[in-house]
Coordinates of C-alpha atoms in Angstrom, one line a residue:
M1 CA 0.0 0.0 0.0
V2 CA 1.3 3.5 -1.0
V3 CA 1.7 6.2 1.6
P4 CA 1.1 9.7 0.0
E5 CA 2.7 12.9 1.1
N6 CA 0.1 13.7 3.8
G7 CA 1.2 10.5 5.6
R8 CA -2.2 8.7 5.3
H9 CA -2.4 5.4 3.6
A10 CA -3.9 5.4 0.2
S11 CA -6.8 3.0 -0.5
Y12 CA -7.1 1.0 -3.7
Q13 CA -9.7 -1.0 -5.4
R14 CA -7.9 -3.9 -7.1
L15 CA -9.6 -5.6 -10.0
H16 CA -8.1 -9.0 -10.8
F17 CA -8.3 -10.0 -14.4
T18 CA -8.0 -13.5 -16.0
Y19 CA -7.2 -14.0 -19.6
E20 CA -10.9 -14.4 -20.3
D21 CA -11.6 -11.1 -18.6
L22 CA -9.1 -9.3 -20.9
L23 CA -11.1 -10.6 -23.9
K24 CA -14.3 -9.2 -22.5
V25 CA -13.3 -5.5 -21.9
R26 CA -15.7 -3.3 -23.7
I27 CA -16.1 0.5 -24.0
S28 CA -19.6 2.0 -23.9
E29 CA -21.1 3.5 -27.0
G30 CA -23.7 5.8 -25.5
V31 CA -24.3 8.3 -22.8
L32 CA -27.1 7.5 -20.4
P33 CA -29.1 10.4 -18.7
H34 CA -29.5 8.5 -15.4
V35 CA -25.7 8.0 -15.2
E36 CA -24.8 11.6 -15.7
T37 CA -27.6 12.7 -13.3
F38 CA -26.2 10.4 -10.6
F39 CA -22.7 11.8 -10.9
A40 CA -24.1 15.4 -11.2
L41 CA -25.9 14.8 -7.9
R42 CA -22.6 13.7 -6.3
A43 CA -20.8 16.7 -7.7
L44 CA -23.5 19.1 -6.4
S45 CA -22.2 19.0 -2.8
G46 CA -18.8 17.3 -3.0
P47 CA -15.4 18.4 -4.3
A48 CA -16.3 18.5 -8.0
G49 CA -13.0 20.0 -9.3
A50 CA -12.3 23.3 -11.0
A51 CA -14.0 22.3 -14.2
L52 CA -17.3 22.0 -12.5
S53 CA -17.0 25.0 -10.2
D54 CA -18.9 27.4 -12.5
W55 CA -21.6 24.8 -13.0
Q56 CA -22.0 24.5 -9.2
A57 CA -22.1 28.3 -8.8
V58 CA -25.0 28.6 -11.3
V59 CA -27.0 25.5 -10.4
R60 CA -27.0 25.7 -6.6
P61 CA -28.9 29.1 -6.4
E62 CA -31.4 27.9 -9.0
L63 CA -32.2 24.8 -7.0
G64 CA -32.8 26.8 -3.8
S65 CA -34.6 24.9 -1.1
L66 CA -34.4 21.7 -3.0
L67 CA -30.8 21.4 -2.0
R68 CA -31.9 20.3 1.5
L69 CA -33.3 17.2 -0.1
L70 CA -30.9 16.7 -3.1
V71 CA -27.6 16.9 -1.2
P72 CA -28.4 14.0 1.2
L73 CA -30.0 12.1 -1.6
G74 CA -26.8 12.3 -3.6
Q75 CA -24.8 11.2 -0.6
C76 CA -26.9 8.1 0.0
L77 CA -27.4 6.7 -3.5
P78 CA -24.7 4.1 -4.1
S79 CA -24.9 3.7 -7.9
P80 CA -26.6 4.9 -11.1
S81 CA -28.7 1.7 -11.1
V82 CA -30.2 2.6 -7.7
L83 CA -31.1 6.1 -9.0
L84 CA -32.7 4.5 -12.0
G85 CA -34.7 2.3 -9.7
L86 CA -35.8 5.3 -7.7
T87 CA -37.0 7.2 -10.7
R88 CA -38.9 4.1 -11.9
G89 CA -40.6 3.7 -8.5
R90 CA -38.8 0.4 -7.6
A91 CA -39.9 -0.3 -4.0
R92 CA -36.5 -1.4 -2.7
D93 CA -34.6 1.6 -4.0
T94 CA -37.4 4.0 -3.1
S95 CA -37.7 2.8 0.5
A96 CA -33.9 3.0 1.1
A97 CA -33.9 6.7 -0.2
Q98 CA -36.9 7.5 2.0
L99 CA -35.2 6.2 5.1
R100 CA -32.1 8.3 4.5
T101 CA -33.9 11.6 3.4
G102 CA -37.2 11.5 5.3
A103 CA -39.1 12.4 2.0
S104 CA -41.8 10.4 0.2
G105 CA -41.2 8.6 -3.0
E106 CA -43.2 11.2 -4.9
Q107 CA -41.2 14.0 -3.4
L108 CA -37.9 12.3 -4.3
R109 CA -39.0 11.8 -7.9
E110 CA -40.2 15.4 -8.3
A111 CA -36.9 16.6 -6.9
M112 CA -35.0 14.5 -9.3
A113 CA -37.1 15.7 -12.2
C114 CA -36.4 19.3 -11.3
F115 CA -32.7 18.6 -10.7
W116 CA -32.4 17.0 -14.2
Q117 CA -34.1 20.0 -15.8
T118 CA -32.1 22.6 -14.0
A119 CA -28.6 21.0 -13.7
V120 CA -28.2 18.5 -16.5
E121 CA -30.7 19.0 -19.4
P122 CA -29.6 22.5 -20.4
Y123 CA -26.1 21.1 -21.0
W124 CA -27.0 17.7 -22.4
R125 CA -25.9 18.2 -26.0
Q126 CA -22.5 19.4 -24.9
I127 CA -22.2 16.6 -22.3
V128 CA -22.9 13.9 -24.9
T129 CA -20.5 15.4 -27.5
H130 CA -17.7 15.5 -24.8
V131 CA -18.3 12.0 -23.5
W132 CA -18.4 10.6 -27.0
R133 CA -15.1 12.2 -27.8
C134 CA -13.5 10.7 -24.7
Q135 CA -14.9 7.3 -25.3
E136 CA -13.6 7.4 -28.9
E137 CA -10.1 8.2 -27.6
L138 CA -10.4 5.1 -25.3
R139 CA -11.4 3.0 -28.3
R140 CA -8.5 4.3 -30.4
R141 CA -6.1 3.3 -27.7
L142 CA -7.7 -0.1 -27.4
A143 CA -7.4 -0.6 -31.1
S144 CA -3.8 0.6 -31.5
G145 CA -2.2 -0.7 -28.2
G146 CA -4.4 -3.5 -27.0
V147 CA -6.4 -4.0 -23.8
E148 CA -3.4 -3.9 -21.5
D149 CA -2.2 -0.6 -22.9
L150 CA -5.7 0.7 -22.4
L151 CA -5.8 -0.5 -18.8
S152 CA -2.4 1.1 -18.2
H153 CA -3.6 4.6 -19.2
L154 CA -7.1 5.0 -17.8
P155 CA -8.1 8.6 -17.0
G156 CA -7.9 9.5 -13.3
G157 CA -4.8 7.6 -12.4
G158 CA -4.1 4.0 -11.3
S159 CA -1.8 1.2 -12.3
W160 CA -1.8 -2.0 -14.3
Q161 CA 0.6 -4.8 -13.1
Q162 CA 0.5 -8.6 -13.3
Q163 CA -3.1 -8.8 -14.4
V164 CA -4.3 -6.5 -11.6
L165 CA -5.8 -3.0 -12.2
S166 CA -5.3 -0.9 -9.0
L167 CA -7.5 2.2 -8.8
P168 CA -7.4 4.9 -6.1
D169 CA -10.6 4.6 -4.1
E170 CA -12.1 5.8 -0.8
R171 CA -12.0 2.2 0.5
S172 CA -9.8 -0.8 -0.3
A173 CA -11.4 -3.8 -2.0
E174 CA -10.3 -6.9 -3.9
V175 CA -12.6 -7.7 -6.9
R176 CA -12.2 -10.8 -8.9
L177 CA -13.9 -10.5 -12.2
A178 CA -13.9 -14.3 -12.7
G179 CA -14.3 -14.2 -16.5
R180 CA -17.1 -11.6 -16.6
G181 CA -14.9 -8.9 -18.1
V182 CA -15.8 -5.2 -17.6
R183 CA -17.5 -2.4 -19.4
I184 CA -15.8 1.0 -19.3
T185 CA -18.0 4.1 -19.3
S186 CA -16.9 7.7 -19.2
S187 CA -18.9 10.3 -17.2
F188 CA -18.9 14.0 -17.7
F189 CA -19.7 14.9 -14.1
L190 CA -17.1 12.4 -12.6
Q191 CA -14.3 15.0 -12.6
H192 CA -12.6 14.6 -9.2
R193 CA -9.3 12.9 -9.6
G194 CA -9.2 9.4 -8.2
R195 CA -13.0 9.0 -8.1
R196 CA -14.3 5.9 -9.8
L197 CA -17.2 3.6 -9.4
L198 CA -17.4 -0.1 -10.1
Q199 CA -21.1 -1.2 -10.4
R200 CA -21.8 -4.9 -10.4
N201 CA -24.9 -5.0 -12.4
E202 CA -27.7 -7.3 -11.3
G203 CA -28.8 -9.7 -14.0
E204 CA -25.8 -8.9 -16.2
A205 CA -22.6 -10.8 -16.4
R206 CA -20.3 -7.8 -17.0
P207 CA -19.8 -5.1 -14.3
T208 CA -19.4 -1.4 -15.3
L209 CA -16.4 0.7 -14.4
Y210 CA -17.2 4.4 -14.5
L211 CA -14.2 6.7 -15.2
P212 CA -13.8 10.5 -15.6
A213 CA -14.2 12.1 -19.0
P214 CA -11.4 14.5 -18.5
L215 CA -12.5 18.1 -18.8
A216 CA -10.1 21.1 -18.8
E217 CA -11.2 24.4 -17.3
E218 CA -11.1 26.2 -20.7
E219 CA -13.3 23.5 -22.2
A220 CA -15.7 23.7 -19.3
A221 CA -16.0 27.5 -19.7
V222 CA -17.0 27.1 -23.4
I223 CA -19.6 24.4 -22.5
W224 CA -21.2 26.5 -19.8
S225 CA -21.4 29.6 -21.9
A226 CA -22.6 27.8 -25.0
A227 CA -25.4 26.0 -23.1
T228 CA -26.8 29.1 -21.3
G229 CA -26.7 31.6 -24.1
G230 CA -29.4 32.7 -26.4
D231 CA -33.1 33.7 -26.0
G232 CA -34.9 30.5 -27.0
Q233 CA -36.5 31.9 -30.1
L234 CA -36.1 28.6 -32.0
A235 CA -37.7 26.6 -29.2
A236 CA -40.6 29.0 -29.1
L237 CA -41.1 28.6 -32.9
I238 CA -40.9 24.9 -33.3
G239 CA -41.0 23.4 -29.8
A240 CA -38.2 22.7 -27.4
G241 CA -37.8 19.0 -28.4
R242 CA -37.6 19.7 -32.1
A243 CA -35.3 22.7 -31.4
R244 CA -32.8 20.4 -29.6
V245 CA -32.9 17.9 -32.5
L246 CA -32.4 20.6 -35.1
Q247 CA -29.5 22.1 -33.1
A248 CA -27.8 18.7 -32.8
L249 CA -27.5 18.5 -36.6
T250 CA -24.2 20.3 -36.8
E251 CA -23.2 17.4 -39.0
R252 CA -25.0 14.4 -40.6
R253 CA -26.3 12.2 -37.8
T254 CA -28.4 9.0 -37.2
T255 CA -31.7 9.0 -35.4
G256 CA -29.9 7.3 -32.4
Q257 CA -27.2 10.0 -32.2
L258 CA -29.9 12.7 -32.3
A259 CA -31.8 11.0 -29.5
Q260 CA -28.6 11.0 -27.4
L261 CA -27.7 14.6 -28.1
A262 CA -31.2 15.9 -27.6
G263 CA -31.7 13.8 -24.4
I264 CA -34.9 12.1 -25.7
S265 CA -36.0 8.6 -26.6
G266 CA -35.3 7.0 -29.9
P267 CA -39.0 7.0 -30.9
G268 CA -39.2 10.6 -29.8
A269 CA -36.3 11.6 -32.0
S270 CA -37.9 9.7 -34.9
Q271 CA -41.2 11.6 -34.5
H272 CA -39.3 14.9 -34.4
T273 CA -37.3 14.2 -37.5
T274 CA -40.5 13.2 -39.4
V275 CA -42.0 16.7 -38.6
L276 CA -38.8 18.5 -39.4
R277 CA -38.5 16.7 -42.7
K278 CA -42.2 17.5 -43.6
V279 CA -41.6 21.2 -43.1
G280 CA -38.4 21.2 -45.2
L281 CA -35.8 21.8 -42.4
I282 CA -34.0 18.4 -42.8
T283 CA -33.5 15.6 -45.3
T284 CA -33.2 11.9 -44.4
R285 CA -31.4 9.2 -46.3
R286 CA -31.5 5.5 -45.4
E287 CA -28.3 3.5 -45.6
R288 CA -28.8 -0.2 -44.8
N289 CA -30.8 -0.2 -41.5
M290 CA -29.9 3.3 -40.4
A291 CA -31.6 6.7 -41.1
W292 CA -29.1 9.6 -41.6
H293 CA -30.4 13.2 -41.2
E294 CA -28.9 16.5 -42.2
L295 CA -30.0 20.1 -42.5
T296 CA -31.4 21.6 -45.7
P297 CA -30.3 25.0 -46.7
F298 CA -33.6 26.3 -45.2
G299 CA -32.9 24.5 -41.9
R300 CA -29.3 25.9 -41.8
A301 CA -30.6 29.4 -42.5
M302 CA -33.2 29.1 -39.7
L303 CA -30.5 28.1 -37.2
T304 CA -28.3 31.0 -38.3
N305 CA -31.0 33.6 -38.1
L306 CA -32.6 32.2 -34.9
A307 CA -29.4 31.5 -33.0
G308 CA -31.1 31.1 -29.6
V309 CA -30.8 27.7 -27.8
V310 CA -33.0 26.0 -25.3
G311 CA -32.2 27.8 -22.1
P312 CA -31.9 26.7 -18.5
A313 CA -34.8 25.2 -16.6
G314 CA -37.6 27.7 -16.1
A315 CA -37.2 29.1 -19.7
V316 CA -39.8 26.6 -21.0
G317 CA -42.3 26.5 -18.1
G318 CA -40.9 25.1 -14.9
C319 CA -39.9 21.7 -13.6
R320 CA -41.4 18.7 -15.4
P321 CA -40.7 15.0 -15.0
P322 CA -38.4 14.0 -17.9
A323 CA -38.7 10.5 -19.4
T324 CA -35.0 10.5 -20.2
V325 CA -34.0 10.3 -16.5
G326 CA -35.8 7.0 -16.1

């Protein structure tokens, strides 16, 4: 065990890999709203790092009295899957959160809906773009250097030696993957160095290892300013959901990619693209089993002339329960 400069022993979570585990290392393709909401809740009250300090400064005053409920909720939820269970009304996860916070299940879900709309949804397109880029860098390293090179250079620190991945953690633990492998997922709001989370998924063979999606202060400043600017004229004209879909078409994208960037379901994105296509703002081309969408000259001109973006929570009518969280 390593002794850092402050004289206290460092704790490590040690993941033991077999040869079979190395063959089953995967990198996530998507960005899940409940995962980012979970880590945003943790970052709300804890040491989030310099990259999230501006976000905290904006979000905390907007949440107001809800902080008294959201802060203890973020401290008691152990994993994204438990948060997902809470938003879906799963009895076990709801009762555990009720015991820790003293709130009813309905109050907890309403608070989570407002938190999503205030603290995560306004930045969703930028979050997805950043996490995609980080996960693509991990895939390139995996393809060029192999799985052991990937495990030797994971964001946030750690070491790879003799089939064991040692990660700094709040508590020491020995985890034997036993042939299940691991899924690696990057998170935008998991910015504090040394913070990770290994979630052993119920009903799934492969556990998930959540890692930071490194975010520099200058990158963060661009994201916060881009997400909060504008007057929402486009949203007022065609609706908030379709505005987010249209704004996500900075380049040709599939329906699934638009759903991720807009923070909506796949069927919802499909419905929005149908409407946008009918009014001449986008074109759609099918290639094999995928639909690819891009702006028409008219759509591009509208985005240029109505440069407003969907603003922070409250700009479109107060808190509402978002399907994307659950």
